[in-house]
Short mmCIF file of C-alpha atoms in Angstrom, two decimals:
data_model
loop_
_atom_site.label_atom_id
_atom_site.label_comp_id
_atom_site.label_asym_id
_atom_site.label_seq_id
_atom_site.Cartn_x
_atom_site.Cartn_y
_atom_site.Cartn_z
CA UNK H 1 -11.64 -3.55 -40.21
CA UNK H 2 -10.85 -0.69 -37.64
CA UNK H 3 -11.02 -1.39 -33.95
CA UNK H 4 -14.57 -0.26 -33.43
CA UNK H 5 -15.36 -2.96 -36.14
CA UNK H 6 -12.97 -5.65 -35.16
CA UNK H 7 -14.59 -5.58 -31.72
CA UNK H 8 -17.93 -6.03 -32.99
CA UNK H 9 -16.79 -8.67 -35.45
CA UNK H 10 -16.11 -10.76 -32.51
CA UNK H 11 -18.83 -10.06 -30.70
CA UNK H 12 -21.44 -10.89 -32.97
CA UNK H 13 -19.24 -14.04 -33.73
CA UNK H 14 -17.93 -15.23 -30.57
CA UNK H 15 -20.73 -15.76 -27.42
CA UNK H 16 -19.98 -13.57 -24.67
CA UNK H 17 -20.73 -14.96 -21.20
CA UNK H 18 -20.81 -11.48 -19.92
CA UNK H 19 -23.10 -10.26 -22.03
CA UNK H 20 -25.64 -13.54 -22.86
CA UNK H 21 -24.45 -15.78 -19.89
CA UNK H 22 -24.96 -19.57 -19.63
CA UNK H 23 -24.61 -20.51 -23.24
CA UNK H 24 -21.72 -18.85 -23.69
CA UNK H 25 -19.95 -20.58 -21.46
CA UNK H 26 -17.29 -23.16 -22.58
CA UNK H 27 -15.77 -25.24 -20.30
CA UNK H 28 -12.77 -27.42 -20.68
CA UNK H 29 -9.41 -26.61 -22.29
CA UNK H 30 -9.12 -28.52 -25.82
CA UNK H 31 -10.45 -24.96 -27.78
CA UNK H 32 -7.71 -22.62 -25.72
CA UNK H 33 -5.14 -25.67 -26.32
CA UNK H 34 -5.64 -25.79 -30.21
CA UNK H 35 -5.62 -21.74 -29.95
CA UNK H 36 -2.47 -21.60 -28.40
CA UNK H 37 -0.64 -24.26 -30.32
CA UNK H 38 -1.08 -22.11 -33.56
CA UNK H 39 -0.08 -19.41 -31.86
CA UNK H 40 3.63 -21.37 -31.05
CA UNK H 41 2.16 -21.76 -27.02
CA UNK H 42 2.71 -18.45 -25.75
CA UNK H 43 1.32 -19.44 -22.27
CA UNK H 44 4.66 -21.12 -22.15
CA UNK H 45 6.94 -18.41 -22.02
CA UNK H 46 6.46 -16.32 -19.40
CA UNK H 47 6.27 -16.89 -15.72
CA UNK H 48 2.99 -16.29 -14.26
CA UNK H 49 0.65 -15.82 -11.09
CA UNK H 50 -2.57 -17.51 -11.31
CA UNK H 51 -5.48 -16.24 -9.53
CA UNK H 52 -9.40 -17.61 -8.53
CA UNK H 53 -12.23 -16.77 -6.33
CA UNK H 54 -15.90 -15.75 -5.83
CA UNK H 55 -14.84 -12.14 -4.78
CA UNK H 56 -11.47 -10.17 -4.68
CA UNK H 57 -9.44 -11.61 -7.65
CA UNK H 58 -9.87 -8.35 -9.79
CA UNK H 59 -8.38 -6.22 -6.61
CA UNK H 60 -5.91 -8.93 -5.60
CA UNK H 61 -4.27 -9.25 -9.57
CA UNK H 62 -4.29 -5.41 -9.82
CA UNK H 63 -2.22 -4.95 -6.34
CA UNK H 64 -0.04 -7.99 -7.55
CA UNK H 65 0.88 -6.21 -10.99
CA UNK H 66 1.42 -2.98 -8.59
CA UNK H 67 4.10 -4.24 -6.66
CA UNK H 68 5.72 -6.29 -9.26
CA UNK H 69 5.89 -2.84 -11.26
CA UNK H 70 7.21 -0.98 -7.96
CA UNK H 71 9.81 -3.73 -7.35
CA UNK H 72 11.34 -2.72 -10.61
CA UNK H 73 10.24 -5.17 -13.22
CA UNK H 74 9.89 -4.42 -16.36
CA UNK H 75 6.80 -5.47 -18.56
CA UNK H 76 4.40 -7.05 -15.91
CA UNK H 77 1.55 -8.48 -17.82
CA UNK H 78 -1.65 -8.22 -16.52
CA UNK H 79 -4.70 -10.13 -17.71
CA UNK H 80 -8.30 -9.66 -16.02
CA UNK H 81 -11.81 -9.74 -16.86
CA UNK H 82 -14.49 -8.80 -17.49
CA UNK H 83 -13.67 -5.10 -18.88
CA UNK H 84 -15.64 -2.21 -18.21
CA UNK H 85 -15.34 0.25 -20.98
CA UNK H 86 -12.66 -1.30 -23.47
CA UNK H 87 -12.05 -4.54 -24.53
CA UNK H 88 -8.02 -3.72 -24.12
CA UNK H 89 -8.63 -4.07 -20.19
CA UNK H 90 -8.52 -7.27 -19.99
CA UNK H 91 -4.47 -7.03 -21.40
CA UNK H 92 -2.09 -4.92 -19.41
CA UNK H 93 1.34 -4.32 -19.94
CA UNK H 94 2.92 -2.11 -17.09
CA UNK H 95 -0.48 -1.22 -16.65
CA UNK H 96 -0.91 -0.04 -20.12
CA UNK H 97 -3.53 -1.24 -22.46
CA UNK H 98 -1.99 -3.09 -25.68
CA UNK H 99 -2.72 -0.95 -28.47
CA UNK H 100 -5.54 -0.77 -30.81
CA UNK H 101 -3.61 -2.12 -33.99
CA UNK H 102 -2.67 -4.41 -32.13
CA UNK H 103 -5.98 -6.32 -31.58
CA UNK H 104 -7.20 -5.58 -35.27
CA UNK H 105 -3.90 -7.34 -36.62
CA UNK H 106 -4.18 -9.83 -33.86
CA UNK H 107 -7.63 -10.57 -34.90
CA UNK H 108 -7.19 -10.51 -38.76
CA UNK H 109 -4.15 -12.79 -38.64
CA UNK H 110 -5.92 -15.31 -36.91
CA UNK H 111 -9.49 -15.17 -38.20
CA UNK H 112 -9.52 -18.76 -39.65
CA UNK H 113 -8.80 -20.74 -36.28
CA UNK H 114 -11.31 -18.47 -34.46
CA UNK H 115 -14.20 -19.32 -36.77
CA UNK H 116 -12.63 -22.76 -37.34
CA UNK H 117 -12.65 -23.34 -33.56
CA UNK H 118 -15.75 -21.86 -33.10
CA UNK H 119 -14.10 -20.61 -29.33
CA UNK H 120 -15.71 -18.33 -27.07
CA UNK H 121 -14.69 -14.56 -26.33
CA UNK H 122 -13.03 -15.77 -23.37
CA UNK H 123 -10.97 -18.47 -25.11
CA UNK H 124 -10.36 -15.95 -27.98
CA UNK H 125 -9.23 -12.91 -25.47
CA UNK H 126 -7.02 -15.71 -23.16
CA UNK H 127 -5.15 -16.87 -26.18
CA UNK H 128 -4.52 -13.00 -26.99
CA UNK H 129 -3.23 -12.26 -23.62
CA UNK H 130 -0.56 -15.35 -23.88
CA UNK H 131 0.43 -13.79 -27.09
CA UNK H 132 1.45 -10.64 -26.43
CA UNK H 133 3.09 -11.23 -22.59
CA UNK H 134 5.27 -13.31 -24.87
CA UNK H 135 5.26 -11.26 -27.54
CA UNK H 136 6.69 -8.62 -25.07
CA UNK H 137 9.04 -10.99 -23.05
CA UNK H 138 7.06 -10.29 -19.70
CA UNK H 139 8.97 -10.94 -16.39
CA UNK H 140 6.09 -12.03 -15.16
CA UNK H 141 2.49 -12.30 -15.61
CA UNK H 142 -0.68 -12.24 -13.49
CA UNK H 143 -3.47 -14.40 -14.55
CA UNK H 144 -6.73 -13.76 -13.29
CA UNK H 145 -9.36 -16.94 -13.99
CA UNK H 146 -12.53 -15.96 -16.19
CA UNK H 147 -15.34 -18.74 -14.30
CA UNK H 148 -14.53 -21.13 -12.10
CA UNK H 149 -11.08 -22.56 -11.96
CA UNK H 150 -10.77 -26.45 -13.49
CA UNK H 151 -12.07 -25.90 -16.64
CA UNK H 152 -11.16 -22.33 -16.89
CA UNK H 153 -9.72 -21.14 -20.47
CA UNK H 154 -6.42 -19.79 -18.34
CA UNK H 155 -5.80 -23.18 -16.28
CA UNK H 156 -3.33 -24.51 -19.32
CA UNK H 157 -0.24 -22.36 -17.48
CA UNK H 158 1.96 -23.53 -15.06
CA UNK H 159 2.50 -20.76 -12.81
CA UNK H 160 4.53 -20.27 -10.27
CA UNK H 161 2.19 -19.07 -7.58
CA UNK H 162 -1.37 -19.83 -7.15
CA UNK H 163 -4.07 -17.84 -5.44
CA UNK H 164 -7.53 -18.34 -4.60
CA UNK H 165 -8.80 -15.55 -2.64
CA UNK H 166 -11.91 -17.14 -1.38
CA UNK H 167 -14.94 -18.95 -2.05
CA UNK H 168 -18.73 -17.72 -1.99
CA UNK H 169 -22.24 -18.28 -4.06
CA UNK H 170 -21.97 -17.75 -7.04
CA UNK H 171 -22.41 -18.96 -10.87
CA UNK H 172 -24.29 -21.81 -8.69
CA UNK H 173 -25.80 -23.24 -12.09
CA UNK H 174 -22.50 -23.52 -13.27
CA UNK H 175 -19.92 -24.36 -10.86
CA UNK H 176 -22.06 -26.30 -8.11
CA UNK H 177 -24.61 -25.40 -5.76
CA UNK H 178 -22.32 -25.94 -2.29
CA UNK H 179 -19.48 -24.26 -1.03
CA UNK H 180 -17.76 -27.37 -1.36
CA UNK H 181 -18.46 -27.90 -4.72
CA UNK H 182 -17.33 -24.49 -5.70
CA UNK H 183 -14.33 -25.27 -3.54
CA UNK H 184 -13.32 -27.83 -5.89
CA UNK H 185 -13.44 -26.01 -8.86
CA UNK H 186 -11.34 -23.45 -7.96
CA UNK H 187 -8.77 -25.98 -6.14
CA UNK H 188 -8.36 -26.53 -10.01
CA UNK H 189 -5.69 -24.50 -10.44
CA UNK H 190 -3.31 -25.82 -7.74
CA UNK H 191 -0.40 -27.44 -9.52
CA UNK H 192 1.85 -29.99 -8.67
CA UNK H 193 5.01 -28.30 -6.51
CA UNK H 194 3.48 -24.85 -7.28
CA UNK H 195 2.81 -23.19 -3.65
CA UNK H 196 -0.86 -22.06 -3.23
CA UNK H 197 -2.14 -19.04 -1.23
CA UNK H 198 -5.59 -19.32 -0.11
CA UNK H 199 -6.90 -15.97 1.22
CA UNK H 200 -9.77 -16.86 3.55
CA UNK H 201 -9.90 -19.46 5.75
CA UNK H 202 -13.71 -21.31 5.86
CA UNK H 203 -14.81 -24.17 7.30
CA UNK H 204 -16.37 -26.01 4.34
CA UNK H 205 -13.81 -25.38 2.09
CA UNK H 206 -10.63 -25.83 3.72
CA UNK H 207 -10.65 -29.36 3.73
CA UNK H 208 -10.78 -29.17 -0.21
CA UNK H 209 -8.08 -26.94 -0.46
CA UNK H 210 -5.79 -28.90 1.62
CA UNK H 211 -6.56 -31.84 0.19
CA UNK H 212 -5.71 -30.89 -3.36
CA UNK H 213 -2.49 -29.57 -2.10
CA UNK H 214 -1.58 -32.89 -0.55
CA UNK H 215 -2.08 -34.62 -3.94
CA UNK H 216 -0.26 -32.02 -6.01
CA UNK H 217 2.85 -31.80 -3.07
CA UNK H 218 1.93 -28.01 -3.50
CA UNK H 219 3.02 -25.87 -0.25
CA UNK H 220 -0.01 -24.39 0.66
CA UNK H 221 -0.78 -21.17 3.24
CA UNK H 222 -3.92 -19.40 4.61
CA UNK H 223 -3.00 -15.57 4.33
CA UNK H 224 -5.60 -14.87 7.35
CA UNK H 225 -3.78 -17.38 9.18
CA UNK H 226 -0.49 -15.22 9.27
CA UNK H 227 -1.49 -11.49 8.43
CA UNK H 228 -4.48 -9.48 9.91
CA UNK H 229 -4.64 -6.42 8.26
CA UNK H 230 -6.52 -3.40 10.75
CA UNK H 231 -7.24 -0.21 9.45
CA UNK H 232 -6.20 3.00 10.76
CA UNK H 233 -8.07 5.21 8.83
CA UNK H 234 -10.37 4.92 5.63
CA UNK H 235 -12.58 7.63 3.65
CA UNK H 236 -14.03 7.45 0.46
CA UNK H 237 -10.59 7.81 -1.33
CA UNK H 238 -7.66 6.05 0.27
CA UNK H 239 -7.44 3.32 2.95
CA UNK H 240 -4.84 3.06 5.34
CA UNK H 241 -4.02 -0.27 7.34
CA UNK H 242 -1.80 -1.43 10.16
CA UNK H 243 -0.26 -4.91 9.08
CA UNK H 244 0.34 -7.78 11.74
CA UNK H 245 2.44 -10.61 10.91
CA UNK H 246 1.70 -13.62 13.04
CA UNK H 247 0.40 -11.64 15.83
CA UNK H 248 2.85 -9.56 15.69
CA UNK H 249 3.67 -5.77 14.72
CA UNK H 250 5.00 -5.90 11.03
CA UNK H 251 4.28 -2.96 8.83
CA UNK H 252 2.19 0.21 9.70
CA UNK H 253 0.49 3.14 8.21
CA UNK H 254 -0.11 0.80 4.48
CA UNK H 255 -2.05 3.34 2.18
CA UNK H 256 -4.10 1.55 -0.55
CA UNK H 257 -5.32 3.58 -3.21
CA UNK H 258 -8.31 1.18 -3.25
CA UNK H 259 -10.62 2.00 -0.55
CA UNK H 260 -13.43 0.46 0.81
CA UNK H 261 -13.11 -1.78 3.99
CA UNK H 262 -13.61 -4.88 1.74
CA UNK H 263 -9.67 -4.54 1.03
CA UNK H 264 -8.33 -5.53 3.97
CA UNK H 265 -8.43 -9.62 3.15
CA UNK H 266 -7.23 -8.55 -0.29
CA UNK H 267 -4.51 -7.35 1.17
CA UNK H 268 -3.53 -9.99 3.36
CA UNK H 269 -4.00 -12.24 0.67
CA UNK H 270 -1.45 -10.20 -1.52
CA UNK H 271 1.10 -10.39 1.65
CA UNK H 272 1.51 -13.45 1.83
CA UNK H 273 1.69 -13.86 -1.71
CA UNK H 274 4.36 -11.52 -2.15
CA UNK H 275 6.11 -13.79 0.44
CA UNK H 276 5.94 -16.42 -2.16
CA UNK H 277 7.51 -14.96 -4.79
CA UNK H 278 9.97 -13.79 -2.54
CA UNK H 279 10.96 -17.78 -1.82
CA UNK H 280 10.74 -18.05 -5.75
CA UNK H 281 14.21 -15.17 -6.11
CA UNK H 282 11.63 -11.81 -6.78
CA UNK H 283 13.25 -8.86 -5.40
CA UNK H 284 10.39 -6.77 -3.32
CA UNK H 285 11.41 -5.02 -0.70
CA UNK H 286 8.49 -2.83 2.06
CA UNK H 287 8.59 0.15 -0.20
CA UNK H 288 7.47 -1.98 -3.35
CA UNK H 289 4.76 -3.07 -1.12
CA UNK H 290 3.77 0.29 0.05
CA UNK H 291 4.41 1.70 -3.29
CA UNK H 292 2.59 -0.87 -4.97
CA UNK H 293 -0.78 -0.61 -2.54
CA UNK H 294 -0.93 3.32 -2.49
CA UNK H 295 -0.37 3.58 -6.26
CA UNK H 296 -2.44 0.33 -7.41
CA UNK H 297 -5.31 2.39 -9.52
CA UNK H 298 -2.78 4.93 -10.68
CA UNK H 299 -0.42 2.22 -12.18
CA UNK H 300 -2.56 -0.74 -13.53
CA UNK H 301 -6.00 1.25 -14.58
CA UNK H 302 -8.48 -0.37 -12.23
CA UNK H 303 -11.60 0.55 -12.51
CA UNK H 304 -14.88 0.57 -10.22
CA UNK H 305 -13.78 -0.76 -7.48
CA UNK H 306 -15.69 1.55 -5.13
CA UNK H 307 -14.94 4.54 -7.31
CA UNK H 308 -15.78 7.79 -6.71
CA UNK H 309 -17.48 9.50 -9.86
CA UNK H 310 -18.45 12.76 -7.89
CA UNK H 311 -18.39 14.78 -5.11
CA UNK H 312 -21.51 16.88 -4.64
CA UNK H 313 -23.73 14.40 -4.61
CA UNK H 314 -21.25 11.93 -3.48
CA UNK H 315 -21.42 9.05 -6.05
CA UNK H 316 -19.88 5.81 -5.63
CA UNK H 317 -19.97 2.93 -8.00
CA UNK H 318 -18.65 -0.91 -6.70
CA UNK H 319 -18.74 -3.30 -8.95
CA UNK H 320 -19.36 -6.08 -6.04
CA UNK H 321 -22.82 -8.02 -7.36
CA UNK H 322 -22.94 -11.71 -5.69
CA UNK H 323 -24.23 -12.33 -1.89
CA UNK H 324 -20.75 -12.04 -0.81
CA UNK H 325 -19.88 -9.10 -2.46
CA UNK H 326 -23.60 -7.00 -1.55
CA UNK H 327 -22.56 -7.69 2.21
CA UNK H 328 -19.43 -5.72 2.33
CA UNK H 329 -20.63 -3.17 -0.06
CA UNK H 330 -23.65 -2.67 2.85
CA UNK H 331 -21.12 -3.08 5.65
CA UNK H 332 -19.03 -0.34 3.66
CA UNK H 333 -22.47 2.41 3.04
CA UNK H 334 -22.79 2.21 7.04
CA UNK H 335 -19.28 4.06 7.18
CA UNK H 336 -20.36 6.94 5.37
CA UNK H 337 -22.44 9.87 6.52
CA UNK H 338 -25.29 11.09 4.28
CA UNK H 339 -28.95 12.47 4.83
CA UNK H 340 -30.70 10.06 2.18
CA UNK H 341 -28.88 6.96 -0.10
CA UNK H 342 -30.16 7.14 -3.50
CA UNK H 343 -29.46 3.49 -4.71
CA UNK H 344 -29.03 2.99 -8.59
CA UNK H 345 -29.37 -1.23 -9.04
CA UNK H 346 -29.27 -3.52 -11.71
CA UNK H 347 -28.76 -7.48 -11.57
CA UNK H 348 -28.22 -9.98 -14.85
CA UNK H 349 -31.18 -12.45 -15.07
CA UNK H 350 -29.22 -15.53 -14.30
CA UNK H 351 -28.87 -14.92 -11.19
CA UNK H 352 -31.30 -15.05 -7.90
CA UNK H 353 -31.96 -11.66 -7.42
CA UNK H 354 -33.04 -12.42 -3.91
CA UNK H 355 -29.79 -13.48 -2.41
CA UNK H 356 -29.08 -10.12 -2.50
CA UNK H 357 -32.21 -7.77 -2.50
CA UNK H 358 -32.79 -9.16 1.35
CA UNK H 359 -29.68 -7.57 2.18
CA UNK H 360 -29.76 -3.97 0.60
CA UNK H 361 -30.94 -1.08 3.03
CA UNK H 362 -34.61 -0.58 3.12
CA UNK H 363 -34.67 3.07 3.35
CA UNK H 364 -32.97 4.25 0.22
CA UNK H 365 -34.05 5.12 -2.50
CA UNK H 366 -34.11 2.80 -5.30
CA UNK H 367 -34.02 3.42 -9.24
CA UNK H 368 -34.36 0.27 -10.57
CA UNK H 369 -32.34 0.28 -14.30
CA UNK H 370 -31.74 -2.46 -16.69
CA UNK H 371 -27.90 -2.63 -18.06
CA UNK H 372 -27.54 -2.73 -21.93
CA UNK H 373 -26.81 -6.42 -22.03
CA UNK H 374 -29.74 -9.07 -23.31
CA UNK H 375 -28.43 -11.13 -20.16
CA UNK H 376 -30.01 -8.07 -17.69
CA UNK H 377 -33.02 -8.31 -16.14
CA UNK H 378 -35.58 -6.16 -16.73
CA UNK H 379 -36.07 -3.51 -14.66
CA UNK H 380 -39.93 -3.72 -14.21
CA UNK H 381 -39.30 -6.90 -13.38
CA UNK H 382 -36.54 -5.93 -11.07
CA UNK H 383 -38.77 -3.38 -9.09
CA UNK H 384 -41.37 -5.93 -8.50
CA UNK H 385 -39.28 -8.33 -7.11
CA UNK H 386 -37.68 -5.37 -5.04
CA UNK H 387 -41.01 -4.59 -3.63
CA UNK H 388 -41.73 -7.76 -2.17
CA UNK H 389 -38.28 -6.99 0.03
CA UNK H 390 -39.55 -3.74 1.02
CA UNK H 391 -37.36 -1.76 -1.80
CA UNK H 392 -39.22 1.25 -3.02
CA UNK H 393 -38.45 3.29 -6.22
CA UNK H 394 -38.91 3.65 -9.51
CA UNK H 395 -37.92 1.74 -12.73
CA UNK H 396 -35.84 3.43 -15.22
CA UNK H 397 -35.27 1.75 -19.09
CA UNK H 398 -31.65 1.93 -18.94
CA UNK H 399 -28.51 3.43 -16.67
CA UNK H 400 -28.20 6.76 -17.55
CA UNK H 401 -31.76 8.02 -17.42
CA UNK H 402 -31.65 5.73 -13.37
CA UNK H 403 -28.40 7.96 -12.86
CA UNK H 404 -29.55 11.26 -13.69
CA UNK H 405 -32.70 11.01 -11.85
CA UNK H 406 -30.91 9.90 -8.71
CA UNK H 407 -28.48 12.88 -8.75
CA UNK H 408 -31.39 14.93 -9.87
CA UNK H 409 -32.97 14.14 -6.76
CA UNK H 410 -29.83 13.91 -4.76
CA UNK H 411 -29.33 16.96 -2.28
CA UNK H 412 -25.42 18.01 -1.23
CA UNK H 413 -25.45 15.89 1.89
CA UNK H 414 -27.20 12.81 0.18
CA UNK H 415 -25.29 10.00 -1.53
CA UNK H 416 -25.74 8.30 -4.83
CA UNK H 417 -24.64 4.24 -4.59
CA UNK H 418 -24.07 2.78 -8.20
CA UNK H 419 -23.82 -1.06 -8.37
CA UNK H 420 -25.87 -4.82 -8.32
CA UNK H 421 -24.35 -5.65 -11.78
CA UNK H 422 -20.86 -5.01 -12.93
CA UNK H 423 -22.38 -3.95 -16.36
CA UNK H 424 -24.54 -1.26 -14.71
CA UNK H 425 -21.64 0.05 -12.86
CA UNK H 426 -19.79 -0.12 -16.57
CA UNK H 427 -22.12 2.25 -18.57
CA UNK H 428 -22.13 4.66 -15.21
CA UNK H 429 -18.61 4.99 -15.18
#
């Protein structure tokens, strides 16, 4: 098989949560166990970062990898999901995807214990990560968690540092329907002696978090509790931020190379944990950390986080989709000045579209679009639901025709949003 056909081999074989949801979801860690004992336990031989949370762990993991690669390290591995355009996102190697051979020999040297297994994607593209950071003798590795935390396919490492960058609704049919609930699954990850960084301090889930930490003897730290991160100046393309350090003047003039004001707990979440692995012997000095921020997209291949796909109309595409996510998004679209917002929106069909629809702006313009995904939810569908919010616009069969009506109708001074579904944003960008 070529890549194009090795990819599709697995998708038509392995269930997708991204793309079908629920019942492709796995959880528990015997499949990604067995995987990774026939693979000699890779997950084993690296040193790794672990990351989970509702919102921010795709921005936080990137900025990580950033500054480990401006600090000098060689071969920082990088694992996220889900990927956008390619499935070789989701394994980074000094921000570089692993190459396309490498997946089809990957695949066709293991095909037996996949279909033996019967494992999901995620299992399948977890147990590929672990192979080649070991494969490739990474310094270090940062883990991002598919769903959840506990049960997640990645929890089988032992990192060094853990992260959770904060808890909101979300997968609520999956994970648990309170704050508290969710809390717990993503206090999964905290290992015994491992130090945890939790980015946001809440109320409901604090307790959780402190109390898992207790029983583990992990060293835990609320980021927001020692760094407040203020920005100086933002636009549409850069971000810059004055750092405090408890209280106190530590670092100014930051430039991330992620805008969007969403950033600024992301990046007092990666603060403190760069103090972490500072304890742990890594050498990163202030210019690693500036480096690392202003050169984050540009050296680890993040994509649409909001990204700017055009100037004239101004198009934006954020791939934020959950009640937590819409709010900053909304808080962000305030910032900008524009004559009309032409609003291109998708959501999956899992989800309660009306956690989120209450909160979009009711006078843009909406094209209502369904993503190319059987898990999206129809877009007449969509509009009607929309409606009863007071969302007005019209419903398009799929992405692209949605996108070029919107900049069709788009004048110079108006601005065209992208988002409501990270696969909508995908087949924009």
């Amino acid at each position: 098989m070529n890549y194009a056909e090795t990819i599709e081999y697995l998708y038509s074989l392995l269930p997708i949560y991204q793309r079908v949801g629920a019942p492709a979801y796995k959880p528990g860690l015997e499949n990604i166990k067995k995987l990774c004992e026939v693979l000699g336990n890779p997950q084993n031989d690296f040193p790794s970062i672990h990351i989970a949370g509702t919102n921010g762990k795709g921005s936080t993991s990137h900025y990580l990898a950033s500054i480990l690669q401006s600090a000098g390290y060689k071969n920082v591995g990088l694992h996220t999901s889900p990927h956008l355009k390619d499935f070789r996102e989701r394994i980074k190697i000094n921000g570089k995807l692993i190459s396309e051979e490498e997946v089809i020999e990957f695949v066709a040297n293991n095909k037996n214990i996949i279909e033996t297994l019967d494992c999901s994607f995620f299992e399948l593209s977890v147990s590929m990560a672990f192979y080649f950071f070991a494969k490739y003798h990474c310094e270090i590795a940062v883990i991002e968690t598919g769903l959840g935390g506990r049960l997640d396919s990645t929890n089988i490492i032992t990192p060094i540092l853990s992260v959770i960058t904060n808890i909101s609704f979300d997968h609520m049919a999956t994970l648990g329907d309170t704050l508290e609930k969710i809390a717990f699954e993503k206090a999964g990850i905290i290992k015994p002696g491992v130090p945890v960084v939790i980015g946001e301090t809440q109320t409901e889930t604090k307790p959780i978090f402190i109390n898992k930490a207790k029983e583990c003897n992990s060293p835990i730290y609320f980021a927001d509790a020692i760094y407040s991160a203020k920005p100086s100046n933002e636009n549409n393309s850069i971000l810059v931020v004055d750092i405090l350090k408890n209280n106190k003047d530590h670092i100014k003039g930051l430039h991330s190379e992620l805008p969007g004001l969403y950033q600024l707990k992301n990046i007092q979440t990666v603060l403190c944990a760069t103090d972490r692995l500072k304890e742990a012997g890594y050498i990163i000095n202030d210019e690693s950390i500036r480096n690392g921020l202003a050169n984050v997209v540009t050296q680890t291949g993040l994509l649409g986080r909001w990204q700017t796909l055009s100037i004239s109309p101004l198009t934006i595409a954020d791939t934020g989709h959950n009640e937590a996510g819409i709010k900053e998004i909304v808080q962000q679209l305030k910032t900008i000045p524009y004559k009309k917002l032409h609003f291109v929106f998708g959501v999956v069909k899992d989800k309660d579209p009306a956690l989120v629809l209450d909160l979009l702006p009711k006078d843009a313009i909406y094209y209502f679009c369904k993503a190319d995904i059987p898990r999206a939810l129809d877009e007449d569908e969509l509009m009607q639901i929309a409606s009863g919010f007071g969302l007005k616009g019209t419903a398009y069969p799929n992405v692209k025709e949605a996108l070029e009506s919107a900049r069709s109708n788009a004048s110079e001074n108006d601005m065209v949003f992208i988002g409501g579904s990270t696969f909508v944003v995908a087949e924009a960008i």
